[in-house]
Amino acid sequence: MIKISEVANSVQPSLTRKLFNMAKEYDNVIDFTLGDPDIPTADGIKAAACAAIHENKTRYSQNAGVLSLREAISNYNKVKEGLHYEADSEIIVTVGAMEGLYLSLLALIDEGDEVIIPAPYYVNYVQMVNMCHGKPIVVENHEDPLRISIDAIKAALTSRTKLILLNTPSNPTGKVVTANELNEIALIAKEKDIMVVTDEVYKCLIYNGIRPQSIASLPDMKERVIYINSMSKEFCMTGWRLGYVMGPKEIIAAMTKLQENVVACAPLPSQYAAIEAMRTDVDYSANMAMIFARRRDVLVDEFRKITKLHCLPPESTFYAMVDISKTGMKSEEFAYELLKAVQVAVVPGVTYGKMCDNYVRLAFTLNEDKIIEGIRRIGKFADSL
Ligand code: PMP
């Protein structure tokens, strides 16, 4: 009898995927579940990948990624973020931010080490920490469930705390961690001698025009921060599976060793596409930012017409949290009933933390017509309750 490992058995399929799969069983469904931009990758980026393939750049690269891409990433972050990382020692190219996150955790966590995950949180974090034999410590905010709580983070610290896993802007809330909160987290990290892994894959989608500062840029923080980003959202390249991590060279070296044994390297044609995407003289993300800003306004306006629901305008990302408390339903029941009644799929908030059970999450990675029709159906459902 084959025995599946405890780690594999402990991994739970997410409610996001569950609703996505359930949605597939209906015709004419409007699916707000997955955050996968529907906008095609820009032609210039696609052309760079095609050229690489025609030039037979189709083999393995260095484990950390081709140096010219690491140089492009280093330059892009210097120019756009004011972050300074050496291409040859402080950057690794990964298979999406997901593998970057996983390798970061694998490089840092020993069995039983605690990882503080402020809620609401990206679902995969908890599973990844478990996969690395660490202990996920989810920290809820009981006063303001959609914001992280610095006091709760402080209360959760123990002698086993290894790192804080930060996601700003946040999936699922679309909120940005404030400069004050970042300063507080930096102080905690320095005082307690712990690391911060910061997942900033959504900083490309900011609706007030002010690109948020990274905790990596705060004084004395570069040595304790692992910075994660990706081509997926910024350049509508989810399927190219290309991300990167910047951090202290010992950690990047450890991750590079681990990477050799997991995927060897990120796909080479995708790496050449990313070199083009990272050019600082062409803005390949402007179009997608404009489209999502418009969709966000449409979404917020449409929800204003529904008295029983309240949509919180996201500051960033293509996710919106909708308050369903006036319907008297909790988030899972609401999502299942909504799908059954009007064929609209959303994600139950409880997926992102116990305190989010009065919310559902919508990813507005659909065109405006579908967004309007989807929200019309949601309104019909809410009015019928
Ligand atoms: N971090 C967050 C917060 C995300 O929402 C996602 C994707 N949904 C990722 C990381 C993974 O992105 P990638 O496609 O680069 O692996």
Short mmCIF file of C-alpha atoms and ligand atoms in Angstrom, two decimals:
data_model
loop_
_atom_site.label_atom_id
_atom_site.label_comp_id
_atom_site.label_asym_id
_atom_site.label_seq_id
_atom_site.Cartn_x
_atom_site.Cartn_y
_atom_site.Cartn_z
CA MET A 1 0.00 0.00 0.00
CA ILE A 2 1.50 3.34 -1.07
CA LYS A 3 1.69 5.86 1.75
CA ILE A 4 1.53 9.48 0.67
CA SER A 5 3.77 11.76 2.75
CA GLU A 6 2.35 13.76 5.63
CA VAL A 7 3.37 16.99 3.92
CA ALA A 8 1.47 16.10 0.75
CA ASN A 9 -1.53 14.99 2.78
CA SER A 10 -1.51 18.23 4.77
CA VAL A 11 -1.89 20.38 1.65
CA GLN A 12 -5.51 21.40 1.21
CA PRO A 13 -6.91 22.47 -2.17
CA SER A 14 -7.96 26.11 -1.84
CA LEU A 15 -11.54 27.38 -1.90
CA THR A 16 -10.44 29.62 -4.77
CA ARG A 17 -9.79 26.55 -6.92
CA LYS A 18 -12.90 24.82 -5.59
CA LEU A 19 -15.15 27.67 -6.75
CA PHE A 20 -13.22 27.97 -10.03
CA ASN A 21 -13.77 24.25 -10.68
CA MET A 22 -17.44 24.43 -9.67
CA ALA A 23 -17.92 27.37 -12.03
CA LYS A 24 -16.74 25.20 -14.92
CA GLU A 25 -19.84 23.03 -14.47
CA TYR A 26 -22.18 25.86 -15.52
CA ASP A 27 -22.83 27.34 -18.95
CA ASN A 28 -22.81 31.09 -19.30
CA VAL A 29 -21.04 31.54 -15.99
CA ILE A 30 -19.28 34.78 -15.05
CA ASP A 31 -16.16 33.81 -13.18
CA PHE A 32 -14.56 36.32 -10.81
CA THR A 33 -12.41 33.73 -9.00
CA LEU A 34 -8.86 33.69 -10.38
CA GLY A 35 -6.52 36.66 -10.60
CA ASP A 36 -5.28 35.89 -14.07
CA PRO A 37 -5.23 39.00 -16.29
CA ASP A 38 -7.20 38.51 -19.51
CA ILE A 39 -5.04 41.09 -21.33
CA PRO A 40 -2.54 39.63 -23.82
CA THR A 41 1.19 40.04 -23.26
CA ALA A 42 2.50 43.04 -25.25
CA ASP A 43 3.65 42.33 -28.82
CA GLY A 44 7.20 43.58 -28.16
CA ILE A 45 7.63 41.08 -25.33
CA LYS A 46 6.19 38.24 -27.40
CA ALA A 47 8.51 39.16 -30.30
CA ALA A 48 11.55 39.00 -28.00
CA ALA A 49 10.60 35.46 -26.94
CA CYS A 50 9.99 34.37 -30.56
CA ALA A 51 13.36 35.80 -31.61
CA ALA A 52 15.07 33.92 -28.75
CA ILE A 53 13.43 30.68 -29.87
CA HIS A 54 14.49 31.25 -33.51
CA GLU A 55 18.03 31.94 -32.31
CA ASN A 56 17.91 28.55 -30.54
CA LYS A 57 18.00 30.02 -27.07
CA THR A 58 16.07 26.96 -26.06
CA ARG A 59 18.39 25.25 -23.61
CA TYR A 60 19.18 25.49 -19.88
CA SER A 61 20.55 28.72 -18.46
CA GLN A 62 22.62 29.34 -15.32
CA ASN A 63 20.63 28.23 -12.28
CA ALA A 64 20.15 31.84 -11.15
CA GLY A 65 19.03 32.95 -14.63
CA VAL A 66 20.89 34.54 -17.55
CA LEU A 67 23.10 37.36 -16.36
CA SER A 68 21.66 39.84 -18.87
CA LEU A 69 18.21 39.34 -17.32
CA ARG A 70 19.55 39.75 -13.80
CA GLU A 71 21.24 42.96 -15.01
CA ALA A 72 17.95 44.14 -16.50
CA ILE A 73 16.14 43.39 -13.21
CA SER A 74 18.84 45.17 -11.23
CA ASN A 75 18.59 48.24 -13.46
CA TYR A 76 14.76 48.24 -13.51
CA ASN A 77 14.58 48.17 -9.73
CA LYS A 78 17.22 50.87 -9.39
CA VAL A 79 15.34 53.18 -11.75
CA LYS A 80 11.74 52.38 -10.74
CA GLU A 81 12.01 51.45 -7.05
CA GLY A 82 15.27 52.97 -5.85
CA LEU A 83 16.39 49.46 -4.83
CA HIS A 84 20.02 48.51 -5.37
CA TYR A 85 20.88 44.85 -5.88
CA GLU A 86 23.91 43.32 -7.59
CA ALA A 87 23.02 41.32 -10.70
CA ASP A 88 25.65 38.63 -10.17
CA SER A 89 25.05 37.83 -6.49
CA GLU A 90 21.85 39.35 -5.09
CA ILE A 91 19.22 38.33 -7.67
CA ILE A 92 17.77 34.99 -8.71
CA VAL A 93 15.28 34.43 -11.54
CA THR A 94 12.54 31.97 -10.57
CA VAL A 95 9.58 30.13 -12.04
CA GLY A 96 7.09 32.85 -11.11
CA ALA A 97 6.91 34.55 -7.74
CA MET A 98 5.49 31.29 -6.43
CA GLU A 99 8.74 29.39 -6.79
CA GLY A 100 10.62 32.45 -5.50
CA LEU A 101 8.46 32.41 -2.36
CA TYR A 102 8.88 28.68 -1.93
CA LEU A 103 12.67 28.76 -2.33
CA SER A 104 12.93 31.72 0.07
CA LEU A 105 11.06 29.77 2.73
CA LEU A 106 13.01 26.60 2.01
CA ALA A 107 16.28 28.50 2.36
CA LEU A 108 15.33 29.96 5.75
CA ILE A 109 13.03 27.64 7.65
CA ASP A 110 14.06 24.74 9.85
CA GLU A 111 11.52 22.30 11.22
CA GLY A 112 9.22 24.04 13.68
CA ASP A 113 10.33 27.58 12.85
CA GLU A 114 7.41 29.97 13.01
CA VAL A 115 6.39 32.21 10.14
CA ILE A 116 4.10 35.11 10.90
CA ILE A 117 1.47 35.54 8.19
CA PRO A 118 -0.67 38.64 8.72
CA ALA A 119 -4.28 38.06 7.61
CA PRO A 120 -5.95 38.52 5.21
CA TYR A 121 -3.31 36.51 3.40
CA TYR A 122 -2.56 34.90 0.06
CA VAL A 123 -3.76 31.31 0.47
CA ASN A 124 -0.62 29.57 -0.78
CA TYR A 125 1.56 31.05 1.99
CA VAL A 126 0.23 28.72 4.67
CA GLN A 127 0.63 25.64 2.51
CA MET A 128 4.16 26.63 1.46
CA VAL A 129 5.26 27.08 5.06
CA ASN A 130 3.82 23.65 5.86
CA MET A 131 5.63 22.18 2.85
CA CYS A 132 8.89 23.52 4.34
CA HIS A 133 8.07 21.91 7.72
CA GLY A 134 7.62 25.34 9.29
CA LYS A 135 4.75 26.49 11.46
CA PRO A 136 2.44 29.10 9.89
CA ILE A 137 1.21 31.61 12.48
CA VAL A 138 -1.76 33.42 10.96
CA VAL A 139 -2.29 36.76 12.68
CA GLU A 140 -5.79 38.22 12.45
CA ASN A 141 -6.91 41.78 13.06
CA HIS A 142 -10.02 41.61 15.25
CA GLU A 143 -10.83 45.33 14.99
CA ASP A 144 -10.31 45.95 11.30
CA PRO A 145 -10.34 42.55 9.55
CA LEU A 146 -9.08 43.80 6.19
CA ARG A 147 -5.93 45.47 7.54
CA ILE A 148 -2.87 43.91 9.10
CA SER A 149 -2.47 44.52 12.83
CA ILE A 150 0.96 45.51 14.14
CA ASP A 151 -0.12 44.84 17.75
CA ALA A 152 -1.27 41.35 16.82
CA ILE A 153 2.05 40.72 15.02
CA LYS A 154 3.93 41.80 18.16
CA ALA A 155 1.77 39.54 20.31
CA ALA A 156 2.47 36.57 18.02
CA LEU A 157 6.28 36.81 18.26
CA THR A 158 8.05 33.95 20.06
CA SER A 159 11.62 32.69 20.31
CA ARG A 160 10.84 30.45 17.31
CA THR A 161 9.73 33.29 15.01
CA LYS A 162 11.93 33.18 11.94
CA LEU A 163 10.29 35.62 9.64
CA ILE A 164 7.30 37.77 8.78
CA LEU A 165 5.68 37.14 5.42
CA LEU A 166 4.38 40.43 4.11
CA ASN A 167 2.22 40.99 1.05
CA THR A 168 1.77 44.57 -0.02
CA PRO A 169 -0.31 45.54 -1.96
CA SER A 170 -2.45 42.73 -0.68
CA ASN A 171 -4.20 39.90 -2.41
CA PRO A 172 -7.11 39.68 -1.45
CA THR A 173 -7.85 43.16 -0.04
CA GLY A 174 -6.15 45.48 -2.54
CA LYS A 175 -4.83 47.45 0.44
CA VAL A 176 -1.33 48.83 0.75
CA VAL A 177 0.62 48.49 4.01
CA THR A 178 1.20 52.08 5.18
CA ALA A 179 4.62 53.70 5.60
CA ASN A 180 4.07 53.75 9.39
CA GLU A 181 3.23 50.06 9.44
CA LEU A 182 6.32 49.29 7.35
CA ASN A 183 8.46 51.25 9.81
CA GLU A 184 6.97 49.32 12.71
CA ILE A 185 7.58 45.98 11.02
CA ALA A 186 11.16 47.03 10.25
CA LEU A 187 11.68 47.90 13.94
CA ILE A 188 10.28 44.53 15.01
CA ALA A 189 12.56 42.71 12.55
CA LYS A 190 15.64 44.54 13.79
CA GLU A 191 14.80 44.21 17.48
CA LYS A 192 13.93 40.52 17.26
CA ASP A 193 16.59 39.69 14.67
CA ILE A 194 14.15 38.14 12.20
CA MET A 195 13.73 38.33 8.43
CA VAL A 196 10.96 39.82 6.32
CA VAL A 197 9.87 38.23 3.07
CA THR A 198 8.00 40.90 1.10
CA ASP A 199 5.79 39.86 -1.79
CA GLU A 200 5.21 42.95 -3.94
CA VAL A 201 3.81 41.44 -7.12
CA TYR A 202 0.91 43.93 -7.22
CA LYS A 203 2.79 47.19 -6.74
CA CYS A 204 2.44 47.74 -10.49
CA LEU A 205 -1.31 48.36 -10.05
CA ILE A 206 -1.72 51.42 -7.85
CA TYR A 207 -4.82 53.56 -8.28
CA ASN A 208 -3.72 56.72 -6.46
CA GLY A 209 -0.60 57.02 -8.62
CA ILE A 210 1.87 56.75 -5.73
CA ARG A 211 4.02 53.64 -6.12
CA PRO A 212 4.41 52.28 -2.58
CA GLN A 213 7.79 52.14 -0.91
CA SER A 214 9.31 48.74 -0.22
CA ILE A 215 10.37 47.72 3.27
CA ALA A 216 13.64 46.74 1.57
CA SER A 217 14.44 50.44 1.12
CA LEU A 218 14.17 51.34 4.82
CA PRO A 219 17.39 51.98 6.76
CA ASP A 220 19.35 48.80 7.64
CA MET A 221 16.64 46.58 6.18
CA LYS A 222 18.28 45.38 2.98
CA GLU A 223 20.15 42.69 4.92
CA ARG A 224 16.95 41.33 6.46
CA VAL A 225 14.55 41.54 3.53
CA ILE A 226 13.85 39.07 0.78
CA TYR A 227 12.06 40.92 -2.00
CA ILE A 228 9.77 38.97 -4.33
CA ASN A 229 8.36 40.19 -7.63
CA SER A 230 7.15 38.76 -10.90
CA MET A 231 6.41 39.46 -14.55
CA SER A 232 3.00 37.81 -14.14
CA LYS A 233 0.85 40.78 -13.16
CA GLU A 234 2.96 43.75 -14.21
CA PHE A 235 3.31 42.55 -17.80
CA CYS A 236 0.32 40.17 -18.07
CA MET A 237 2.64 37.18 -18.27
CA THR A 238 1.16 34.65 -15.82
CA GLY A 239 1.69 31.72 -18.20
CA TRP A 240 5.32 32.57 -18.91
CA ARG A 241 6.17 31.60 -15.31
CA LEU A 242 8.80 34.20 -14.68
CA GLY A 243 9.56 35.88 -11.37
CA TYR A 244 12.56 36.96 -9.34
CA VAL A 245 13.90 37.37 -5.84
CA MET A 246 16.36 39.96 -4.58
CA GLY A 247 18.08 39.64 -1.22
CA PRO A 248 21.29 39.10 0.75
CA LYS A 249 23.83 37.17 -1.27
CA GLU A 250 24.12 34.22 1.16
CA ILE A 251 20.37 33.63 0.84
CA ILE A 252 20.36 34.04 -2.93
CA ALA A 253 23.27 31.56 -3.11
CA ALA A 254 21.32 29.07 -0.98
CA MET A 255 18.23 29.52 -3.16
CA THR A 256 20.32 29.00 -6.30
CA LYS A 257 21.55 25.65 -4.93
CA LEU A 258 17.98 24.67 -4.13
CA GLN A 259 16.76 25.84 -7.54
CA GLU A 260 19.21 23.49 -9.27
CA ASN A 261 17.40 20.60 -7.62
CA VAL A 262 13.85 21.76 -8.25
CA VAL A 263 13.59 23.29 -11.72
CA ALA A 264 17.27 23.88 -12.72
CA CYS A 265 16.34 27.31 -14.07
CA ALA A 266 13.40 29.36 -15.30
CA PRO A 267 12.39 28.69 -18.95
CA LEU A 268 14.90 30.39 -21.23
CA PRO A 269 12.53 31.91 -23.85
CA SER A 270 10.57 33.44 -20.95
CA GLN A 271 13.80 34.89 -19.60
CA TYR A 272 14.42 36.63 -22.94
CA ALA A 273 10.86 37.92 -22.95
CA ALA A 274 11.46 39.32 -19.47
CA ILE A 275 14.61 41.16 -20.59
CA GLU A 276 12.41 43.04 -23.06
CA ALA A 277 9.69 43.64 -20.43
CA MET A 278 12.25 45.13 -18.02
CA ARG A 279 13.41 47.82 -20.46
CA THR A 280 13.18 51.17 -18.75
CA ASP A 281 12.77 53.13 -21.99
CA VAL A 282 9.50 51.37 -22.94
CA ASP A 283 6.54 51.18 -20.53
CA TYR A 284 5.01 47.79 -21.20
CA SER A 285 2.73 47.94 -18.15
CA ALA A 286 1.00 51.28 -18.85
CA ASN A 287 -1.79 49.78 -20.96
CA MET A 288 -2.74 47.15 -18.40
CA ALA A 289 -2.65 49.71 -15.57
CA MET A 290 -5.03 51.96 -17.51
CA ILE A 291 -7.44 49.12 -18.30
CA PHE A 292 -7.60 47.95 -14.68
CA ALA A 293 -8.08 51.49 -13.34
CA ARG A 294 -11.14 51.83 -15.59
CA ARG A 295 -12.50 48.44 -14.60
CA ARG A 296 -12.07 49.24 -10.94
CA ASP A 297 -14.18 52.40 -11.33
CA VAL A 298 -16.86 50.48 -13.25
CA LEU A 299 -16.95 47.79 -10.57
CA VAL A 300 -17.23 50.24 -7.69
CA ASP A 301 -19.98 52.23 -9.50
CA GLU A 302 -21.98 49.09 -10.27
CA PHE A 303 -21.84 47.89 -6.66
CA ARG A 304 -23.12 51.29 -5.46
CA LYS A 305 -26.47 50.29 -7.01
CA ILE A 306 -26.83 47.28 -4.67
CA THR A 307 -28.11 48.27 -1.24
CA LYS A 308 -27.32 45.04 0.60
CA LEU A 309 -23.69 44.86 -0.51
CA HIS A 310 -20.78 47.18 -0.01
CA CYS A 311 -17.73 47.04 -2.26
CA LEU A 312 -14.58 48.53 -0.81
CA PRO A 313 -12.71 50.43 -3.55
CA PRO A 314 -9.33 48.70 -3.80
CA GLU A 315 -6.25 50.95 -3.54
CA SER A 316 -4.34 48.52 -5.71
CA THR A 317 -4.49 45.06 -7.38
CA PHE A 318 -7.34 43.64 -9.46
CA TYR A 319 -9.18 42.27 -6.45
CA ALA A 320 -12.11 43.75 -4.58
CA MET A 321 -13.58 42.63 -1.29
CA VAL A 322 -17.36 42.92 -1.03
CA ASP A 323 -19.03 43.13 2.38
CA ILE A 324 -21.96 40.69 2.45
CA SER A 325 -22.87 41.06 6.15
CA LYS A 326 -26.28 42.63 5.40
CA THR A 327 -27.36 39.47 3.57
CA GLY A 328 -27.12 37.47 6.80
CA MET A 329 -25.03 34.84 5.02
CA LYS A 330 -21.46 33.76 5.69
CA SER A 331 -19.02 33.77 2.80
CA GLU A 332 -19.06 30.10 1.74
CA GLU A 333 -22.83 29.83 1.73
CA PHE A 334 -23.08 33.11 -0.16
CA ALA A 335 -20.61 31.93 -2.83
CA TYR A 336 -22.33 28.57 -3.37
CA GLU A 337 -25.84 30.05 -3.44
CA LEU A 338 -24.77 32.85 -5.76
CA LEU A 339 -23.25 30.39 -8.22
CA LYS A 340 -26.32 28.16 -8.13
CA ALA A 341 -28.81 31.01 -8.45
CA VAL A 342 -27.24 33.34 -11.04
CA GLN A 343 -24.09 31.58 -12.26
CA VAL A 344 -21.56 34.02 -10.88
CA ALA A 345 -18.42 32.66 -9.20
CA VAL A 346 -16.66 34.56 -6.38
CA VAL A 347 -14.25 33.42 -3.65
CA PRO A 348 -15.47 33.11 -0.04
CA GLY A 349 -13.54 35.55 2.19
CA VAL A 350 -13.01 32.91 4.87
CA THR A 351 -10.30 31.46 2.61
CA TYR A 352 -8.15 34.46 3.51
CA GLY A 353 -8.63 34.36 7.27
CA LYS A 354 -11.38 33.63 9.79
CA MET A 355 -12.17 37.33 10.20
CA CYS A 356 -13.05 37.69 6.50
CA ASP A 357 -16.16 35.52 6.63
CA ASN A 358 -18.36 38.55 5.95
CA TYR A 359 -16.66 39.19 2.62
CA VAL A 360 -16.28 37.65 -0.79
CA ARG A 361 -13.44 38.42 -3.20
CA LEU A 362 -13.88 39.31 -6.84
CA ALA A 363 -10.98 39.35 -9.31
CA PHE A 364 -11.86 41.86 -12.02
CA THR A 365 -9.72 40.20 -14.64
CA LEU A 366 -12.72 40.21 -17.01
CA ASN A 367 -13.77 42.72 -19.63
CA GLU A 368 -16.08 45.60 -18.66
CA ASP A 369 -19.20 44.05 -20.22
CA LYS A 370 -18.75 40.89 -18.18
CA ILE A 371 -18.05 42.88 -15.02
CA ILE A 372 -21.28 44.87 -15.50
CA GLU A 373 -23.34 41.77 -16.29
CA GLY A 374 -21.78 39.83 -13.37
CA ILE A 375 -22.58 42.57 -10.88
CA ARG A 376 -26.11 42.93 -12.30
CA ARG A 377 -26.62 39.24 -11.54
CA ILE A 378 -25.09 39.61 -8.07
CA GLY A 379 -27.54 42.49 -7.43
CA LYS A 380 -30.46 40.34 -8.56
CA PHE A 381 -29.36 37.61 -6.16
CA ALA A 382 -28.82 40.02 -3.25
CA ASP A 383 -32.26 41.62 -3.80
CA SER A 384 -33.90 38.20 -3.72
CA LEU A 385 -32.60 37.45 -0.20
N1 PMP B 1 1.92 36.43 -4.68
C1 PMP B 1 0.64 36.83 -4.71
C2 PMP B 1 0.16 37.70 -3.61
C3 PMP B 1 -0.21 36.41 -5.74
O1 PMP B 1 -1.49 36.80 -5.74
C4 PMP B 1 0.31 35.59 -6.77
C5 PMP B 1 -0.53 35.09 -7.92
N2 PMP B 1 -1.86 35.04 -7.78
C6 PMP B 1 1.64 35.20 -6.70
C7 PMP B 1 2.42 35.63 -5.65
C8 PMP B 1 2.25 34.28 -7.71
O2 PMP B 1 2.56 34.91 -8.88
P1 PMP B 1 3.39 34.20 -10.04
O3 PMP B 1 2.47 34.03 -11.20
O4 PMP B 1 4.49 35.14 -10.33
O5 PMP B 1 3.91 32.89 -9.53
#
